[in-house]
Structures are given as C-alpha cells and as structure tokens.
CSV table of C-alpha atoms in Angstrom, one decimal:
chain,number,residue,atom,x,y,z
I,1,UNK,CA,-2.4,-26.3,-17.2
I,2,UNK,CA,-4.0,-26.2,-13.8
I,3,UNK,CA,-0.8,-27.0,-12.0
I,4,UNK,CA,1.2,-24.3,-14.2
I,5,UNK,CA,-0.7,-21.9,-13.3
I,6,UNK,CA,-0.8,-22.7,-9.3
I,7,UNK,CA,2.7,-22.5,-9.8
I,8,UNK,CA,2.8,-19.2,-11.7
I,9,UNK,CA,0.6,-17.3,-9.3
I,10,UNK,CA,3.1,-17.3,-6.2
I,11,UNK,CA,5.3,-14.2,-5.2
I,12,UNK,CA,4.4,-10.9,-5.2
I,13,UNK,CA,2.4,-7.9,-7.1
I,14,UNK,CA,2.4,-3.9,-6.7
I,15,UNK,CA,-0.9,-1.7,-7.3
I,16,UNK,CA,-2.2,0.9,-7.1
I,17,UNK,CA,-4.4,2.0,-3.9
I,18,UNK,CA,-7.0,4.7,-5.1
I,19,UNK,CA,-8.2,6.8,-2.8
I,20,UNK,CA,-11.2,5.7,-0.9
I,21,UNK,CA,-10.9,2.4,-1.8
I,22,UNK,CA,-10.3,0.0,1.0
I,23,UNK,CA,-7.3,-2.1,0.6
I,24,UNK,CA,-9.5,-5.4,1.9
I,25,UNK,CA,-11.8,-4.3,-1.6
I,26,UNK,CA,-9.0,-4.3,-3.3
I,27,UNK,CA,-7.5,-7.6,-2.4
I,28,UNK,CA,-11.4,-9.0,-3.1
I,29,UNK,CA,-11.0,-8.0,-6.8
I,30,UNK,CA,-8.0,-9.4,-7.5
I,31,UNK,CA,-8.8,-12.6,-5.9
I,32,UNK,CA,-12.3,-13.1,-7.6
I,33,UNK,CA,-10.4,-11.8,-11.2
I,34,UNK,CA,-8.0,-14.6,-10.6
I,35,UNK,CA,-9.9,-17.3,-10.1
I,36,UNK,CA,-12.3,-16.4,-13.0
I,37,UNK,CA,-10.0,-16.0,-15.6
I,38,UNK,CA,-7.6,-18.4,-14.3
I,39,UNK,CA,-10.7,-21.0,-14.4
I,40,UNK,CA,-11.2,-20.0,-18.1
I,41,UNK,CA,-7.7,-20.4,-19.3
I,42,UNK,CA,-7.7,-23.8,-17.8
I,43,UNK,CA,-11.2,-24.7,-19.1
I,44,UNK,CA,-13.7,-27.3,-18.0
I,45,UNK,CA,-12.1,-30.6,-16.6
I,46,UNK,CA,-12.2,-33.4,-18.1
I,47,UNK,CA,-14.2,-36.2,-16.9
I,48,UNK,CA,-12.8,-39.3,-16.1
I,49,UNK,CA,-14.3,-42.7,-17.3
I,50,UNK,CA,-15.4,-45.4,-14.4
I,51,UNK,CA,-16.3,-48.4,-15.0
I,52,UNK,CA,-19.5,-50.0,-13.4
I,53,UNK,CA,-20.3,-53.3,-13.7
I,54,UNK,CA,-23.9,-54.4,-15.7
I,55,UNK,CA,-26.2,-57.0,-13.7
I,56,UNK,CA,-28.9,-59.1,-15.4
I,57,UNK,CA,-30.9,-61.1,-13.3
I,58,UNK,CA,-30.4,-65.2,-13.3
I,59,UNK,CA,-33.5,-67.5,-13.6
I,60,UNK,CA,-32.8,-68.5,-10.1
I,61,UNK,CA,-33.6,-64.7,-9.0
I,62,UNK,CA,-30.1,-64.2,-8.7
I,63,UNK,CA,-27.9,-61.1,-9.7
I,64,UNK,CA,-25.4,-61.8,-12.2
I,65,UNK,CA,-22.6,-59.6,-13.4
I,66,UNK,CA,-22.6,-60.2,-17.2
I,67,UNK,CA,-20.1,-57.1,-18.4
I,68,UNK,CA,-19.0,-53.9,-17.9
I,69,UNK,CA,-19.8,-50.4,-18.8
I,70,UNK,CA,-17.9,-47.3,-18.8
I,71,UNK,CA,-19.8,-43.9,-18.3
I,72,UNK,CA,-18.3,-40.7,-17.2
I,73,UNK,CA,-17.2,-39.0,-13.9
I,74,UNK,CA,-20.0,-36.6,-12.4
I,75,UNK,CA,-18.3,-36.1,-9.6
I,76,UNK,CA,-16.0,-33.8,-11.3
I,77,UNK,CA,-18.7,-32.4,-13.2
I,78,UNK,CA,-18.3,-28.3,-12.9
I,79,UNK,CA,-21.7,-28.1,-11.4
I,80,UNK,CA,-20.8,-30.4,-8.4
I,81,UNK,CA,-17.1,-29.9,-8.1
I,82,UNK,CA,-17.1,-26.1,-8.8
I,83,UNK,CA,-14.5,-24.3,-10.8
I,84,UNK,CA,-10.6,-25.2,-10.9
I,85,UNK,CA,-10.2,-22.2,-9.0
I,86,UNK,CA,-11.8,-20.4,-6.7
I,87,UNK,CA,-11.3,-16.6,-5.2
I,88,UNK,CA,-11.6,-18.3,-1.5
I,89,UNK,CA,-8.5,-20.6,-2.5
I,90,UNK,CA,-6.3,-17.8,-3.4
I,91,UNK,CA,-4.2,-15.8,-0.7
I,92,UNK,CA,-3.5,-12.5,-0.9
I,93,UNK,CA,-2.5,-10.2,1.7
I,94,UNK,CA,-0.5,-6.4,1.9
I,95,UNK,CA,3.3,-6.0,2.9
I,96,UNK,CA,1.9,-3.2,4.8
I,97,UNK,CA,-1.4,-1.5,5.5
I,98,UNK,CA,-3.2,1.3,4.7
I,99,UNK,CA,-6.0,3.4,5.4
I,100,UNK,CA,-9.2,4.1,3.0
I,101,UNK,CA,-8.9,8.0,2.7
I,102,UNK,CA,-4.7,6.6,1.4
I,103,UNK,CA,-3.3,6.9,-1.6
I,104,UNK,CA,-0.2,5.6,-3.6
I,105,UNK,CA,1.5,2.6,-4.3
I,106,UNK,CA,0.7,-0.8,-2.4
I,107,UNK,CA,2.7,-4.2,-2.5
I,108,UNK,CA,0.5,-7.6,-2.3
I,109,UNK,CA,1.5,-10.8,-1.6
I,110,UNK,CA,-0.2,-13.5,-3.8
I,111,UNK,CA,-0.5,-17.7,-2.2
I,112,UNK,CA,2.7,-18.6,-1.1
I,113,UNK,CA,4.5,-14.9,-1.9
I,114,UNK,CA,2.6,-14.2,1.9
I,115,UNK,CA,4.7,-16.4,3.4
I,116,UNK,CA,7.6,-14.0,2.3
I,117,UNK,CA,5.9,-11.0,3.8
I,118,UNK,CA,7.2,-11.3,7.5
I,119,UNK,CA,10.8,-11.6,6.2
I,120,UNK,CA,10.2,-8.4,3.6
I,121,UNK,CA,8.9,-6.4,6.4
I,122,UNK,CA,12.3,-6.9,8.4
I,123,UNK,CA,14.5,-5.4,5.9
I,124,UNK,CA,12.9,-2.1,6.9
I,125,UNK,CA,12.6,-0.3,3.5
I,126,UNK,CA,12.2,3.2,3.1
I,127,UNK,CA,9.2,4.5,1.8
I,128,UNK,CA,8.6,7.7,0.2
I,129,UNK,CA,5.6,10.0,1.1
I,130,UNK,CA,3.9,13.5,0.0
I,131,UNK,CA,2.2,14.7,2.9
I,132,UNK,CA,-0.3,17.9,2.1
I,133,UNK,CA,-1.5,20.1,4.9
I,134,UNK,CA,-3.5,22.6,5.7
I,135,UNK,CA,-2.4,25.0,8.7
I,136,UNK,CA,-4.5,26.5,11.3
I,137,UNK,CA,-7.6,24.2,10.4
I,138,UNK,CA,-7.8,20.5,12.3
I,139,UNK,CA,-10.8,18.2,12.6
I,140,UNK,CA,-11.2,16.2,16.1
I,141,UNK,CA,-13.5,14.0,17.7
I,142,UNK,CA,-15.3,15.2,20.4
I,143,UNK,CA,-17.4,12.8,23.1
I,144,UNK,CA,-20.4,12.6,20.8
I,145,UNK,CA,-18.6,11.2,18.6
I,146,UNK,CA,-19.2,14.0,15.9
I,147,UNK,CA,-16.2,15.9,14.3
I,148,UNK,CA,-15.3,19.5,15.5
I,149,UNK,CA,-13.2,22.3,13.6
I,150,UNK,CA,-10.4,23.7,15.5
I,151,UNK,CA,-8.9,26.8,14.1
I,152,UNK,CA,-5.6,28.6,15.2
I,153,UNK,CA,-3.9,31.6,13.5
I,154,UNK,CA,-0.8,30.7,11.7
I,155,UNK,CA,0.2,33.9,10.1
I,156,UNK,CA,3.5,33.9,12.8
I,157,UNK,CA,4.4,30.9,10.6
I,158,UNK,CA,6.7,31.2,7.2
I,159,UNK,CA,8.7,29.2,5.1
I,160,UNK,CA,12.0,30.3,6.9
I,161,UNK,CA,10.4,29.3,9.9
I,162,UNK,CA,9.3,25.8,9.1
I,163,UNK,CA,12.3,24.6,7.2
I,164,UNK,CA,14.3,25.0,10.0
I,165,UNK,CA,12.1,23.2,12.3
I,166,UNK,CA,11.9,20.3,9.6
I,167,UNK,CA,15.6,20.2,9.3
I,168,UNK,CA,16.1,20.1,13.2
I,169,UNK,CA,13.5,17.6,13.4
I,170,UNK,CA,15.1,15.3,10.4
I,171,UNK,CA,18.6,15.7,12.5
I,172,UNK,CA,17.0,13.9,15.7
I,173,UNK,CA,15.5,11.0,13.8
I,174,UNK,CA,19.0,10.8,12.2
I,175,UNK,CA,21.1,10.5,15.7
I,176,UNK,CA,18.2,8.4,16.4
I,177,UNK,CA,18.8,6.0,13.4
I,178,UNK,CA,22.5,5.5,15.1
I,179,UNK,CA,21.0,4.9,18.5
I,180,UNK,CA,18.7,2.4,17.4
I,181,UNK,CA,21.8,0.7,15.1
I,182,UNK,CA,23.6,0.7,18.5
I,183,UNK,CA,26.5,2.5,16.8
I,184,UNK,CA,28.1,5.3,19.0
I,185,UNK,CA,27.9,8.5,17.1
I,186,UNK,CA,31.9,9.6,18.1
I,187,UNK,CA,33.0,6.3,16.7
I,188,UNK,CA,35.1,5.0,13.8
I,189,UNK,CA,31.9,2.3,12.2
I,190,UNK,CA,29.6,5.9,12.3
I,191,UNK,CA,31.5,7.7,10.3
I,192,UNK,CA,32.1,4.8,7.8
I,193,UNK,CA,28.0,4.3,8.0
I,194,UNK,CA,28.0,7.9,7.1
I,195,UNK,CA,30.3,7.8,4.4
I,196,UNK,CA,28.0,5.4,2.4
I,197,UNK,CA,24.2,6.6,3.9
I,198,UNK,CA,22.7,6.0,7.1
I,199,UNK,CA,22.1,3.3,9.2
I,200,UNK,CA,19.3,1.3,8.9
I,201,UNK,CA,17.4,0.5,12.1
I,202,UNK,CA,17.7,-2.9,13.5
I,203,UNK,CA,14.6,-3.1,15.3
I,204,UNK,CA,11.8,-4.2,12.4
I,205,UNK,CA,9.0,-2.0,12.9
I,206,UNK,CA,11.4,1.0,14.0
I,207,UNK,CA,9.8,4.3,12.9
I,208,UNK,CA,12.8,6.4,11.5
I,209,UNK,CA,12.7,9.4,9.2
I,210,UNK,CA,15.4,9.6,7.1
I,211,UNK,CA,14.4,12.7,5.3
I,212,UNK,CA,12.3,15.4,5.5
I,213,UNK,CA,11.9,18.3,2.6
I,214,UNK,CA,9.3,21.1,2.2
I,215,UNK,CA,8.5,20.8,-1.3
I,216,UNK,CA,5.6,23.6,-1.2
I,217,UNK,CA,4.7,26.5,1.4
I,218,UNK,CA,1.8,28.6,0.5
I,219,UNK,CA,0.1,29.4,4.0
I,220,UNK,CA,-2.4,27.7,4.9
I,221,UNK,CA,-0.8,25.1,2.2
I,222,UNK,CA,2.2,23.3,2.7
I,223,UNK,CA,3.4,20.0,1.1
I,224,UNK,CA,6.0,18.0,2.9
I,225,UNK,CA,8.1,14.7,0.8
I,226,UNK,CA,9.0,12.4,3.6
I,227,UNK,CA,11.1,9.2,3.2
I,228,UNK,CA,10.9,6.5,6.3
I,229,UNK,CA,10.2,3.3,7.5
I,230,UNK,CA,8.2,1.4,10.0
I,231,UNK,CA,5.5,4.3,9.3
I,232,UNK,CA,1.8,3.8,9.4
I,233,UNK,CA,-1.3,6.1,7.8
I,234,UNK,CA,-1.9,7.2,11.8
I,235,UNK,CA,1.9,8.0,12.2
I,236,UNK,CA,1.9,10.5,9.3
I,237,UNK,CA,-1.6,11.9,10.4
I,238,UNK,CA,-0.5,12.7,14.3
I,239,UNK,CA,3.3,13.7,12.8
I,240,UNK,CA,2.0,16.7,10.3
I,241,UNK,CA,-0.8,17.5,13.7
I,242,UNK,CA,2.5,17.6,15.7
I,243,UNK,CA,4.7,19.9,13.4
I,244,UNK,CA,1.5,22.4,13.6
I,245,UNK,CA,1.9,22.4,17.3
I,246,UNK,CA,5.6,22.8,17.1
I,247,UNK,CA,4.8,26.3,15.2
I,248,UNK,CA,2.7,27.5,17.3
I,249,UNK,CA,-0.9,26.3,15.6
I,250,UNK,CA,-2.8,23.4,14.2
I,251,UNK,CA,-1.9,21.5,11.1
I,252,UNK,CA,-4.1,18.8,9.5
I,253,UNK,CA,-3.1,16.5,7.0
I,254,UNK,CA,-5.4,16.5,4.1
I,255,UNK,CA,-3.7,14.2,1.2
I,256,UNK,CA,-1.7,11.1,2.0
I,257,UNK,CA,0.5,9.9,-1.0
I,258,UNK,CA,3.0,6.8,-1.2
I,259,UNK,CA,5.5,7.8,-3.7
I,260,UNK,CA,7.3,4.2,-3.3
I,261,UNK,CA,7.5,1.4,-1.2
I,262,UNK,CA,10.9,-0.2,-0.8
I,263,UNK,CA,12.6,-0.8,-4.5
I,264,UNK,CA,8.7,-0.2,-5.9
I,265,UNK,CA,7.6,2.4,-7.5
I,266,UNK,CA,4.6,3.6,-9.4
I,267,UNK,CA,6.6,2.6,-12.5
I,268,UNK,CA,5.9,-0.8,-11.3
I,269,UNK,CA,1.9,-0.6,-10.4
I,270,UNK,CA,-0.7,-1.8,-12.0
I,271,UNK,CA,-4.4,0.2,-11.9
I,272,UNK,CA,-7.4,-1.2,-11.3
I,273,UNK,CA,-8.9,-0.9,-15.0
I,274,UNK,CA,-5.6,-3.2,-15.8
I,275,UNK,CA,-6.2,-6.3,-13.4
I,276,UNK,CA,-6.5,-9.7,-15.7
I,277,UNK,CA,-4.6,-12.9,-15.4
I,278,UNK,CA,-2.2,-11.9,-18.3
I,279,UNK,CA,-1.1,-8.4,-16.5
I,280,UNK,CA,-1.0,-9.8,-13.3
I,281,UNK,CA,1.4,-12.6,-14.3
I,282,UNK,CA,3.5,-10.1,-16.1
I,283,UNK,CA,3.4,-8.1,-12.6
I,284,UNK,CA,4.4,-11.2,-10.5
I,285,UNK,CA,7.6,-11.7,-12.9
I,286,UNK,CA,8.2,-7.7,-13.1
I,287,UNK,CA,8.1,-7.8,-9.0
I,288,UNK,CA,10.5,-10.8,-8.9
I,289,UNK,CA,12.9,-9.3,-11.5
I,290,UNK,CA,12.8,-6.5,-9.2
I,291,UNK,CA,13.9,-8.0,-6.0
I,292,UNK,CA,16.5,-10.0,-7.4
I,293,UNK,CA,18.0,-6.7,-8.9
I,294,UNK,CA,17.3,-4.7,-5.5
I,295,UNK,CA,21.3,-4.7,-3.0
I,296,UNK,CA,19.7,-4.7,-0.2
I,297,UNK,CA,23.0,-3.2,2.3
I,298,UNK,CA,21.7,-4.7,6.2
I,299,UNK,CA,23.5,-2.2,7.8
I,300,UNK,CA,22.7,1.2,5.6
I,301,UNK,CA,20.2,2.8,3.7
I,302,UNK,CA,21.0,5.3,0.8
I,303,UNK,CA,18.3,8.2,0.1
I,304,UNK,CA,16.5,7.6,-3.1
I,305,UNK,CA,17.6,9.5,-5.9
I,306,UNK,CA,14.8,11.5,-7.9
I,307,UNK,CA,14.3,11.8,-11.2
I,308,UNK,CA,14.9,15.4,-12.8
I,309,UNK,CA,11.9,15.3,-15.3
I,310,UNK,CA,9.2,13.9,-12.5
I,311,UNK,CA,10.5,15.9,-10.0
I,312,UNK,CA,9.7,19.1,-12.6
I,313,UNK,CA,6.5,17.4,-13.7
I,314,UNK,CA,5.8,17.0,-9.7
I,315,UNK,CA,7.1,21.2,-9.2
I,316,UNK,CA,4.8,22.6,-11.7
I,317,UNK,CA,2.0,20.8,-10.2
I,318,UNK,CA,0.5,23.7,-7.5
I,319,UNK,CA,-1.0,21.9,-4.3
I,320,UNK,CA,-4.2,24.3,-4.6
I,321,UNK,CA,-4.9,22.7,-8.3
I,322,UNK,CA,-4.0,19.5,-6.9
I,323,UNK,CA,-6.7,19.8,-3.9
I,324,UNK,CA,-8.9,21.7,-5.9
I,325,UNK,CA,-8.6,24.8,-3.4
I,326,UNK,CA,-8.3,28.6,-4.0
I,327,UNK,CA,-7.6,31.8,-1.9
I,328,UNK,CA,-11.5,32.7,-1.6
I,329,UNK,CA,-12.9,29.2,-0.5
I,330,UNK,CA,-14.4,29.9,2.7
I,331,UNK,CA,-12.8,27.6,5.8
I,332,UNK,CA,-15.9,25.7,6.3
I,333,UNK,CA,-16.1,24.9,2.5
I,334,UNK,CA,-12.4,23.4,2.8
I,335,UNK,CA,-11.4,19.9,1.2
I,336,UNK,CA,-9.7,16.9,3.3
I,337,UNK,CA,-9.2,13.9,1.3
I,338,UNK,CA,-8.6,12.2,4.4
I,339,UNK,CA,-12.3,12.5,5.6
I,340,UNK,CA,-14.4,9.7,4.1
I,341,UNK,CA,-17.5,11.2,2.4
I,342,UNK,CA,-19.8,8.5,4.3
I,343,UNK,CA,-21.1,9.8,7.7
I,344,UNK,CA,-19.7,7.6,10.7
I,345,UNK,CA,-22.7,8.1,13.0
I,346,UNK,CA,-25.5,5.2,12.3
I,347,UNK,CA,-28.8,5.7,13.5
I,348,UNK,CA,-31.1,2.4,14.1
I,349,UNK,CA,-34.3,2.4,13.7
C-alpha cells in the first residue's frame, strides 16, 4: 500500500491561490494533508519478528545458548520510526510564481512531477489575466520606506482613447512575437504562422502579449483581460503603471486574476476547503488526462476561445461590485487588493 501510493502521488496538481495567501503556505498544507492522510490510509506498519537467542548460564559460569525466542521489531515501532509519510519527504513546488496580494489559478508539481517543471515552463503557455485598475491614484515607496499616494487627473482619458492605445500596444508585442521566432515579417513561413495563430516565442522566459482587450472602462475604473506568457505578478503591476503614463496620468493595479494557466483552467482547481488524499489523487489523474489531451503546436499559439455563458456571467459582473467601490468613496478611503493589510514597517523594541 505504501509503495502504491508513492507511486500515485507523482505528476502534477492545479489550485486555487486565494488572495493573501502565500503560495509557500499553500504548498505547506498540502504537503502536511498528504502525509497525514496518506499515513492513515496506509496504517501502522507491521512489525517484523527477530529472533534473539535465550542464554542460561552453565555450572561452569559459562553462557550457554539453549533456544531461541522471537519478539517483535521496535525499531519500526511508529513512535521511533515515525509515520510512513512525512510532509518533509514530499516535494512540491509551483510551475510558476506568484505574489501574496495574487489571485487565480496556480499549477503544483507534486515529488517527481517537479522534475517536469523546467521542461513545462519551456513550452511557453499562454496565460490569461484580468487586470483591474484604478486611474489617476498610484501608491509608491518613498526613502522612508512608508507608502505615498500619487494622484493625477485623468478626465483627458476615455474609452476611445484607451482602446486605441491597447490595440497599438498589442500590435508591437505581436511583430515582436515574430522577431523573437526569428521569422521575417515580409516572408512566406509568416504568413503561414498567421494563417493558423501566432508564433510562439522561442526564448523560454520571453514576455509576449498576445492579446490585449478592455473588458470594462468606467473612469477611474478600468478592467483589462490580458493573455501572455513569460509574465510575472511585477510585470503586470509596472505594465498597467505604464499604460497610465502612456495616457497622460497614473494607473495602479488593484486586482490581479489568473483566468488560466496553459491548458488549466479553473474548471480544473481544487479549493482549499477540498484538499484530501482522495481529491488530490483525482486532481493528479484529471491534470495528466489533461496534458496528454493538450496539442501543444512548437511553433504557434492559437488565442483561447471563451466561453459565451462565462463570458456573460463575467459581463454582468460590474468592477465597482466586484471591488466593493462606489462613486462617493472618498480617494483616501479607496480599496487595493494588491496592498497586504499587514504593515511592512517593524519596530524593535
């Protein structure tokens, strides 16, 4: 049973990453629910008999062996040898990182499925992300290390306005996706690359996005779906800061989402409240079935198609309900997920 299960807990898993909740925290949990469930399946060990041999002393004075007894094992006792497993002998590390004040989905690799990490990470997927921002409002550090609110107008800025400026921007990272493909944009292979999607970058760690859509503009409020790859949490941070500067003010982003990560969705997560041995072995299979269904194309990625009834689900939801704003909130008073409610500065005593 011991060995069955070592064998069934190798590969990969996909959660869910609340918001602040570290990602280390995370991979804590499941590594202690493992090993304690995975220790009860398996049950206490049984001890094995050895057999020591029974002296009686001789008249002479001598020691004689007259026999043998057999008596258990205590070495393998559980309160010497410890459970069968143990959170400290299971691996498990994330395809990718991501910051505390991050949400969304989250691949894992469990024991020997980190081993398959490295080689995962150079098929640059494309991940999906909803981005909400605030205009005209940032927080920076200053030299005290203490945070400052910098305010700009942005009533110059409208939707017009911005969706251009996203749709010039998403038409440099696309001539870049050729460049880095080292396909020459006026040649025969870029227009069959076109024909099917767009290149994928050859260069693992890349950062390319392939698409950019306003989904909601509401000034100050404006939510952005991106889909990329070789992103990080401080990538999408500094790019929303960046488009704000672009237009002429400040932007801050206040919600971080991952939609999807690669051929992983949130149809395929599991939530905290769900983590047990029998869910996360279903998870490990669901995962594999998944990668050996995913056509993975070297050369080209294809946009993600959305689905109608979660993309109307996703319209009807308003970004001030969803960051539990409204119109006469004063700007001091306004929410950013993305700030951790702990203080950063420590006094000592």
């Amino acid at each position: 049973m011991h060995r069955r299960l070592s064998q069934a807990l190798n590969g990969l898993i996909c959660v869910h990453k609340p918001q602040e909740r570290p990602l280390k925290r995370i991979c804590r949990v499941l590594a202690k629910t493992l090993a304690e469930e995975a220790s009860q399946a398996v049950g206490p060990i049984q001890r094995p008999l050895i057999k020591l041999p029974y002296v009686e002393s001789h008249e002479s004075g001598a020691l004689l062996v007259v026999g043998e007894n057999e008596i258990e094992d205590y070495r393998y006792a559980p309160l010497i040898s410890g459970a069968a497993f143990r959170p400290e002998d299971i691996r498990i590390e994330p395809l990718q990182d991501m910051e505390t004040t991050s949400t969304g989905v989250c691949v894992l690799g469990v024991n020997d499925g980190c081993d398959e990490l490295p080689k995962l990470m150079a098929n640059s997927w494309l991940s999906e992300y909803r981005l909400e921002g605030l205009l005209g409002f940032e927080r920076v550090d200053n030299r005290l290390d203490t945070k400052v609110n910098i305010r700009a107008p942005f009533d110059h800025v409208n939707k017009f306005m911005m969706s251009k400026f996203l749709a010039r921007l998403e038409s440099e990272y696309r001539k870049l996706a050729f460049h880095t493909a080292n396909v020459d944009l006026q040649s025969e292979e870029a227009f069959e690359m076109a024909r099917k999607g767009l290149p994928r970058t050859q260069l693992p760690g890349q950062t390319i996005i392939y698409k950019l859509e306003l989904r909601h503009f509401n000034p100050p409020f404006f939510t952005l779906n991106v889909q990329c790859t070789g992103e990080t949490d401080k990538f999408m941070r500094l790019f929303v800061h960046e488009i704000g500067l672009s237009l002429g003010t400040t932007a801050s982003c206040v919600r971080m989402q991952r939609i999807s990560q690669g051929p992983f969705t949130s149809d395929h997560v599991l939530i905290e409240r769900e983590f047990n041995l029998q869910n996360i072995l279903r998870n490990i299979s669901l995962c594999r079935r998944v990668l050996d269904a995913t056509k993975l194309d070297p050369n080209v990625v294809e946009e993600q198609e959305k689905d109608p009834e979660k993309e109307a689900e996703t319209q009807r939801r308003e970004i001030i309900d969803a960051l539990f704003l409204n119109q006469s909130m004063k700007r001091d008073e306004e929410y950013d997920s993305l700030q951790p409610n702990w203080p950063r500065n420590y006094e000592s005593n």
